[in-house]
Structure formats: C-alpha cells, structure tokens
Coordinates of C-alpha atoms in Angstrom, one line a residue:
X1 CA -4.6 -4.8 19.8
X2 CA -2.4 -5.0 16.8
X3 CA -3.3 -8.6 16.0
X4 CA -6.7 -8.4 16.9
X5 CA -6.7 -6.0 13.6
X6 CA -7.8 -2.8 16.0
X7 CA -5.2 -0.5 16.0
X8 CA -1.3 -0.7 14.9
X9 CA 0.9 -0.9 17.4
X10 CA 2.1 2.5 17.8
X11 CA -1.4 3.4 18.4
X12 CA -1.8 0.4 20.5
X13 CA 0.6 2.3 23.1
X14 CA -0.9 5.9 22.8
X15 CA -4.0 5.0 23.2
X16 CA -3.2 2.5 26.5
X17 CA -0.9 5.6 27.9
X18 CA -4.0 8.1 27.4
X19 CA -6.0 5.4 29.4
X20 CA -8.2 5.1 26.0
X21 CA -8.3 1.0 26.4
X22 CA -11.1 -1.4 28.0
X23 CA -10.2 -5.3 28.2
X24 CA -13.7 -6.7 29.4
X25 CA -15.0 -3.4 30.6
X26 CA -12.1 -2.6 32.6
X27 CA -9.7 0.4 31.9
X28 CA -6.2 0.0 31.2
X29 CA -3.4 2.1 31.5
X30 CA -0.4 -0.5 32.1
X31 CA 2.2 -0.9 29.1
X32 CA 2.8 -4.9 28.4
X33 CA -0.7 -6.1 30.0
X34 CA -1.3 -9.4 29.3
X35 CA -5.0 -10.4 27.7
X36 CA -6.3 -13.6 27.6
X37 CA -8.0 -14.7 24.0
X38 CA -11.1 -14.5 25.5
X39 CA -11.4 -11.3 26.6
X40 CA -13.1 -8.8 25.2
X41 CA -10.5 -5.6 24.3
X42 CA -12.2 -2.2 23.4
X43 CA -11.4 1.5 22.2
X44 CA -13.1 4.4 24.1
X45 CA -15.6 6.4 22.0
X46 CA -13.0 9.6 21.6
X47 CA -10.4 7.2 20.6
X48 CA -12.9 5.7 17.6
X49 CA -13.5 8.9 16.9
X50 CA -9.8 10.0 16.5
X51 CA -9.3 6.4 13.8
X52 CA -12.4 7.7 11.9
X53 CA -10.4 11.3 11.3
X54 CA -7.3 9.9 10.1
X55 CA -7.0 9.8 6.3
X56 CA -5.5 8.0 3.1
X57 CA -4.2 9.1 0.6
X58 CA -4.5 7.3 -3.1
X59 CA -1.1 9.4 -5.2
X60 CA -0.8 8.6 -9.0
X61 CA 3.7 8.7 -8.6
X62 CA 5.6 9.7 -11.1
X63 CA 9.1 8.0 -11.9
X64 CA 11.6 9.3 -10.8
X65 CA 10.2 10.3 -7.0
X66 CA 10.8 7.2 -4.0
X67 CA 8.1 5.4 -2.3
X68 CA 9.5 5.9 1.1
X69 CA 12.8 7.4 2.7
X70 CA 14.6 10.1 0.4
X71 CA 17.9 8.8 -1.6
X72 CA 20.5 11.6 -2.4
X73 CA 19.3 13.0 -6.0
X74 CA 15.5 12.1 -6.0
X75 CA 12.9 13.7 -4.2
X76 CA 10.1 11.0 -1.5
X77 CA 6.7 11.5 -3.4
X78 CA 4.5 13.0 -0.2
X79 CA 6.2 15.9 -1.6
X80 CA 3.5 15.8 -4.5
X81 CA 0.5 15.9 -1.6
X82 CA -0.1 19.4 -1.4
X83 CA -3.1 21.4 -2.0
X84 CA -2.0 22.6 -5.5
X85 CA -1.6 18.5 -6.4
X86 CA -5.1 17.3 -5.6
X87 CA -7.1 16.1 -8.5
X88 CA -10.5 17.7 -9.0
X89 CA -13.7 16.0 -9.6
X90 CA -13.0 14.0 -6.2
X91 CA -14.9 13.7 -3.0
X92 CA -13.2 14.7 0.0
X93 CA -12.0 16.0 3.2
X94 CA -10.3 19.5 3.0
X95 CA -6.5 19.8 2.7
X96 CA -5.3 20.2 5.7
X97 CA -1.8 20.5 7.3
X98 CA -2.4 17.8 9.4
X99 CA -3.0 15.2 6.8
X100 CA 0.4 14.9 6.4
X101 CA 1.0 14.2 10.5
X102 CA 2.2 10.7 10.6
X103 CA 1.2 10.2 6.7
X104 CA 3.2 6.9 6.0
X105 CA 3.5 4.7 2.2
X106 CA 1.7 1.5 2.6
X107 CA 3.4 -1.0 0.3
X108 CA 6.4 0.3 -2.0
X109 CA 6.8 1.3 -5.9
X110 CA 10.1 1.7 -7.3
X111 CA 11.7 4.8 -8.5
X112 CA 11.4 3.3 -11.8
X113 CA 8.2 2.6 -11.8
X114 CA 4.8 4.6 -11.4
X115 CA 1.3 4.7 -10.5
X116 CA -1.1 3.6 -7.6
X117 CA 0.9 4.7 -4.2
X118 CA -1.4 4.7 -0.7
X119 CA -0.4 6.8 2.1
X120 CA -2.4 6.8 5.0
X121 CA -1.9 7.2 9.1
X122 CA -4.3 4.4 9.4
X123 CA -1.9 1.7 10.9
X124 CA -4.8 -0.8 10.7
X125 CA -4.8 -0.4 6.9
X126 CA -0.7 -0.1 6.7
X127 CA -1.1 -3.8 8.6
X128 CA -3.9 -4.7 6.1
X129 CA -2.4 -3.2 3.5
X130 CA 1.7 -4.7 3.7
X131 CA 1.6 -7.7 6.7
X132 CA 2.8 -10.9 5.6
X133 CA -0.6 -12.7 5.9
X134 CA -1.4 -10.1 3.3
X135 CA -4.6 -11.1 1.1
X136 CA -4.9 -8.4 -1.2
X137 CA -4.0 -8.4 -4.6
X138 CA -2.2 -5.2 -6.1
X139 CA -2.5 -5.3 -10.3
X140 CA 0.3 -4.2 -13.0
X141 CA 1.1 -3.1 -16.3
X142 CA 4.1 -4.8 -17.4
X143 CA 5.8 -3.2 -20.8
X144 CA 8.5 -5.4 -22.3
X145 CA 11.3 -6.3 -24.5
X146 CA 12.0 -10.4 -25.9
X147 CA 10.4 -13.1 -26.2
X148 CA 8.9 -15.0 -23.7
X149 CA 7.4 -18.7 -24.6
X150 CA 4.7 -20.9 -23.2
X151 CA 6.9 -22.8 -20.6
X152 CA 8.4 -18.6 -19.8
X153 CA 5.1 -17.8 -18.8
X154 CA 3.7 -20.9 -16.8
X155 CA 7.0 -20.0 -15.1
X156 CA 6.4 -16.8 -14.3
X157 CA 3.2 -17.7 -13.0
X158 CA 4.0 -20.0 -10.4
X159 CA 8.0 -22.0 -10.3
X160 CA 10.1 -18.8 -9.8
X161 CA 11.9 -18.1 -6.2
X162 CA 14.0 -14.9 -5.4
X163 CA 16.7 -14.2 -2.7
X164 CA 16.1 -18.6 -2.2
X165 CA 12.5 -18.1 -1.8
X166 CA 9.8 -19.3 -3.6
X167 CA 7.7 -16.6 -4.8
X168 CA 3.2 -17.0 -4.2
X169 CA 1.4 -18.1 -7.4
X170 CA 0.9 -14.6 -9.4
X171 CA -2.1 -13.9 -12.7
X172 CA 0.1 -13.5 -15.5
X173 CA -1.6 -12.8 -19.0
X174 CA -0.2 -10.8 -22.1
X175 CA -2.5 -7.8 -22.7
X176 CA -0.6 -7.0 -26.4
X177 CA 2.1 -8.1 -28.4
X178 CA 4.6 -6.3 -25.9
X179 CA 2.8 -5.9 -22.8
X180 CA 1.6 -7.9 -19.8
X181 CA -0.6 -8.2 -16.9
X182 CA 0.6 -9.2 -14.1
X183 CA -1.9 -9.7 -10.3
X184 CA 0.1 -10.4 -7.2
X185 CA -0.5 -10.9 -3.6
X186 CA 3.0 -10.2 -2.9
X187 CA 5.3 -7.3 -3.1
X188 CA 9.5 -8.7 -2.9
X189 CA 11.9 -5.5 -4.0
X190 CA 11.8 -5.0 -7.6
X191 CA 9.9 -8.8 -7.7
X192 CA 8.8 -8.3 -11.6
X193 CA 11.6 -6.9 -12.4
X194 CA 13.2 -9.7 -11.6
X195 CA 11.1 -12.4 -12.6
X196 CA 11.2 -10.9 -16.0
X197 CA 15.2 -11.3 -16.5
X198 CA 14.5 -14.7 -15.4
X199 CA 12.8 -15.7 -17.5
X200 CA 14.9 -13.1 -20.9
X201 CA 12.3 -10.6 -20.5
X202 CA 12.9 -6.4 -20.4
X203 CA 10.6 -4.3 -18.4
X204 CA 10.5 -0.8 -20.2
X205 CA 7.3 0.3 -18.3
X206 CA 5.5 -0.9 -15.2
X207 CA 2.6 1.1 -14.0
X208 CA 0.6 -0.2 -10.9
X209 CA -3.1 0.7 -11.5
X210 CA -4.9 -1.6 -8.8
X211 CA -4.6 -2.5 -4.9
X212 CA -7.4 -4.5 -4.1
X213 CA -10.3 -3.0 -4.6
X214 CA -9.3 0.3 -5.5
X215 CA -8.4 1.0 -8.6
X216 CA -5.9 4.6 -10.4
X217 CA -8.5 5.6 -12.1
X218 CA -8.6 9.1 -13.4
X219 CA -6.1 10.1 -11.4
X220 CA -4.0 12.3 -13.5
X221 CA -0.2 11.5 -13.1
X222 CA 1.2 13.3 -10.1
X223 CA -1.9 14.3 -8.2
X224 CA -3.5 12.4 -5.5
X225 CA -7.2 12.0 -3.9
X226 CA -8.6 11.2 -0.5
X227 CA -9.7 7.7 -0.5
X228 CA -13.7 8.0 0.3
X229 CA -16.2 7.0 2.7
X230 CA -17.4 3.9 1.7
X231 CA -13.9 2.5 0.0
X232 CA -12.4 0.0 1.0
X233 CA -9.5 -1.9 -0.5

C-alpha cells in the first residue's frame, strides 16, 4: 500500500487492523496479507475521509530550532506551531490541538539554517518529500565568503561526493557577489555547507525558500500556515 502511494506503512497497518482495506472488493483485516501486482487495493470511504482531514503545516523556521528531536539546549521547531504564531492572511482550518497529533517534519533543516520546513500528519506526503525516489526540488539561498572560480562552480553543480557517495546533479548559480542559489533533488546531512567546504567557500547564511511548487512566500519568520486545499508539492 505504501509502494502504491495509498498511505504510509504505519497507516496501512492501522487501516488493515480496522477492516478498512479491500483487495478486489474483499475486506482484508490480516496484517501481512500478500497482494499480487494486478490486484486492486482500495480504502474504505471512511478511511479516505480520515486522510482528507490530515493537515500539513508550513513553518518559517528561525535559526536555533532543531527540525526533529530536541537537542540539549535547543527547542524543537514544532513548539512554534501554536495558535498565537499562526500567520495572518492565509486560509485554512481552525487550529485545533488534534492537528499536532502525529505531526512530524517531512525532511530536515539544520539548526543554523532557516526557512521553509514542512510538518505533516500525512504519511503519503512525507514519503513523497523524503523518500529515496523523491523528485521534488528544494531551493536555497546561500550567503558565502571566499573565492569561487568557474571550475569550482562546475563542481558544485556536478562532481562532488559526500561520505563516499556521489551527489546528484544540482543547479547552482550566483545571485549576487556573495550569494548563491542552490536547487537540489536530495537532502543529505548538512549537504550545502559540506559542498561549499569542498570548493573553499564558507557558508554564513542559509535559507530554504521553496520545496517543489510551494514557496516560503510571505510567512513571517517563526510563524506558520496550513497547506491550503488545492496546493501540491
């Protein structure tokens, strides 16, 4: 079910246990049931309604917050998702405490970086954004110090490796004399900072401004909004 994009593995286990999964019209309530490639798997209407009610939140994360588990001396960014910090002028449902249940970051943003961070209750979306086969672009504005010639720029675009694994091609270009734009198709740990280190640049500021079709836009720093109906990554 996860491979077919119906739901996450965790959600699949829950829906199967509750008798909300049908294979070729037959209810399946046993975990581990094998399904052949040609068979049709659907969720009960009530399960699909539950999926529709899941929320996704877009946060403009400040520096100093960790995107996932809290670290000593630092707070997790999810603590910023409160009714008081909801950005004005954006549509969406009324904020409820239930929207925090099962809410998890879909991807990371380093503690010393800021910008767009996605939280979602929807395992399908999390897989779409963070799965190994994800084809969704992430765009960053990166302020740097140091000198970079055309050969170094070419290396940033393609040819570097991290942890003995080659990086996918990236789009990298100068915006002005001390700022680069990076567009990546992957999200390795501290990837941009480590890439810049390899070509003699020091990163002094990093901001993620877009994930797929969703731009950070006018969300104030430290505030958030709901992903609106019809918006897709």
